[in-house]
Amino acid sequence: MKLDSMYQEVILDHYKHPHGRGLRDGDAEVHHVNPTCGDEITLRVKYDGEKIEDVSYEGQGCSISQASASVLNDLLVGKELADARKIQETFLELMQSKGQIEPDDAMEEVLEDAIAFAGVSKYPARVKCALLSWMAWKDATAQAFAEEAKTA
């Protein structure tokens, strides 16, 4: 089986069987829209102090944006914030590479199923789809910690 074909299967599987879908209680909520194509997501994050307890979302859009949200849930729930940020930064680096980064074993270890989006990085219009949930998570995280700082 070709690698691209396997990656497409991973994306389609996450699209058809999303992980984390359905809004649950959270510490912060954001709503992001990709005006280019109409993809949108409402995302909530919940922290237990140092770890990400939950990431839940509702959204609509293409298979890439919806699968990316599912992969984000798998990768970040249960992680400490510093580790989650490293994963997010690695995914961002891959998406902004315009197809120039050839994922290696170390990157695959960090990104797990998210490595399937490597081919998406060649298509700038699709990169926004893949990054929609990741940017929403980053904003929700900042919002959650800003609120926490106000009450401390």
Coordinates of C-alpha atoms in Angstrom, one line a residue, residues 15-129:
Y15 CA -13.6 11.9 9.5
K16 CA -16.1 9.0 9.6
H17 CA -15.4 8.1 13.2
P18 CA -14.5 11.3 15.0
H19 CA -12.9 11.3 18.5
G20 CA -14.0 14.0 20.9
R21 CA -17.0 15.3 18.9
G22 CA -19.8 16.7 21.0
L23 CA -19.4 19.7 23.3
R24 CA -18.8 18.9 26.9
D25 CA -17.9 21.1 29.9
G26 CA -14.8 23.1 29.6
D27 CA -12.8 25.9 31.0
A28 CA -12.8 27.9 27.8
E29 CA -14.7 27.9 24.4
V30 CA -13.8 29.4 21.1
H31 CA -15.5 29.5 17.7
H32 CA -13.3 29.7 14.6
V33 CA -14.4 29.9 10.9
N34 CA -12.3 29.5 7.8
P35 CA -13.9 32.1 5.5
T36 CA -12.2 30.7 2.5
C37 CA -14.2 27.5 2.5
G38 CA -16.8 27.8 5.2
D39 CA -15.3 25.2 7.6
E40 CA -16.1 26.1 11.3
I41 CA -15.5 24.7 14.7
T42 CA -16.6 25.4 18.2
L43 CA -14.0 24.0 20.6
R44 CA -13.8 23.6 24.4
V45 CA -10.9 22.7 26.5
K46 CA -10.8 21.5 30.1
Y47 CA -7.7 21.4 32.3
D48 CA -7.2 19.7 35.6
G49 CA -4.4 22.1 36.6
E50 CA -1.5 20.8 34.6
K51 CA -2.9 18.3 32.1
I52 CA -5.5 18.6 29.4
E53 CA -8.5 16.8 30.8
D54 CA -10.7 17.1 27.7
V55 CA -10.9 18.7 24.3
S56 CA -14.4 18.6 22.8
Y57 CA -15.8 20.2 19.6
E58 CA -18.7 20.6 17.2
G59 CA -18.1 21.7 13.7
Q60 CA -18.8 21.3 10.1
G61 CA -16.6 21.3 7.0
C62 CA -14.5 19.2 4.8
S63 CA -13.0 15.8 5.8
I64 CA -9.6 17.5 6.4
S65 CA -10.8 20.0 9.0
Q66 CA -13.0 17.5 10.8
A67 CA -10.4 14.7 10.8
S68 CA -7.8 17.1 12.1
A69 CA -10.0 18.0 15.1
S70 CA -10.4 14.3 15.8
V71 CA -6.6 13.7 15.7
L72 CA -6.1 16.8 17.9
N73 CA -8.3 15.2 20.5
D74 CA -6.4 11.9 20.4
L75 CA -3.0 13.6 20.7
L76 CA -3.7 16.3 23.3
V77 CA -6.1 14.8 25.9
G78 CA -4.1 13.6 28.9
K79 CA -1.0 15.5 28.0
E80 CA 0.7 18.2 30.1
L81 CA 0.4 21.6 28.5
A82 CA 4.1 21.9 27.6
D83 CA 3.9 18.5 25.7
A84 CA 0.7 19.6 24.0
R85 CA 2.3 22.8 22.9
K86 CA 5.2 20.9 21.4
I87 CA 2.9 18.7 19.5
Q88 CA 1.0 21.7 18.2
E89 CA 4.2 23.5 17.2
T90 CA 5.4 20.4 15.3
F91 CA 2.1 20.1 13.5
L92 CA 2.2 23.8 12.6
E93 CA 5.8 23.4 11.3
L94 CA 4.7 20.4 9.1
M95 CA 1.7 22.3 7.8
Q96 CA 3.7 25.4 6.9
S97 CA 6.4 23.4 5.1
K98 CA 4.7 23.5 1.7
G99 CA 5.5 19.9 1.3
Q100 CA 9.3 20.5 1.8
I101 CA 9.6 18.5 5.1
E102 CA 9.9 14.8 4.7
P103 CA 8.5 13.4 8.0
D104 CA 11.0 11.3 9.8
D105 CA 10.6 8.8 12.7
A106 CA 11.1 11.4 15.3
M107 CA 8.3 13.6 13.8
E108 CA 6.0 10.6 13.4
E109 CA 6.6 9.7 17.1
V110 CA 5.4 13.2 18.1
L111 CA 2.5 13.5 15.6
E112 CA 1.3 9.9 15.4
D113 CA -1.9 10.0 13.2
A114 CA -1.4 13.7 12.5
I115 CA 1.5 12.7 10.2
A116 CA -1.2 11.7 7.7
F117 CA -1.7 15.4 7.0
A118 CA 1.9 15.8 5.5
G119 CA 0.5 15.7 2.0
V120 CA -2.0 18.5 2.8
S121 CA 1.0 20.9 3.4
K122 CA 1.5 21.0 -0.4
Y123 CA -1.9 22.8 -0.9
P124 CA -2.1 26.2 0.9
A125 CA -5.9 26.4 0.7
R126 CA -6.1 23.0 2.5
V127 CA -3.6 23.9 5.2
K128 CA -6.1 26.3 6.7
C129 CA -8.6 23.5 6.9

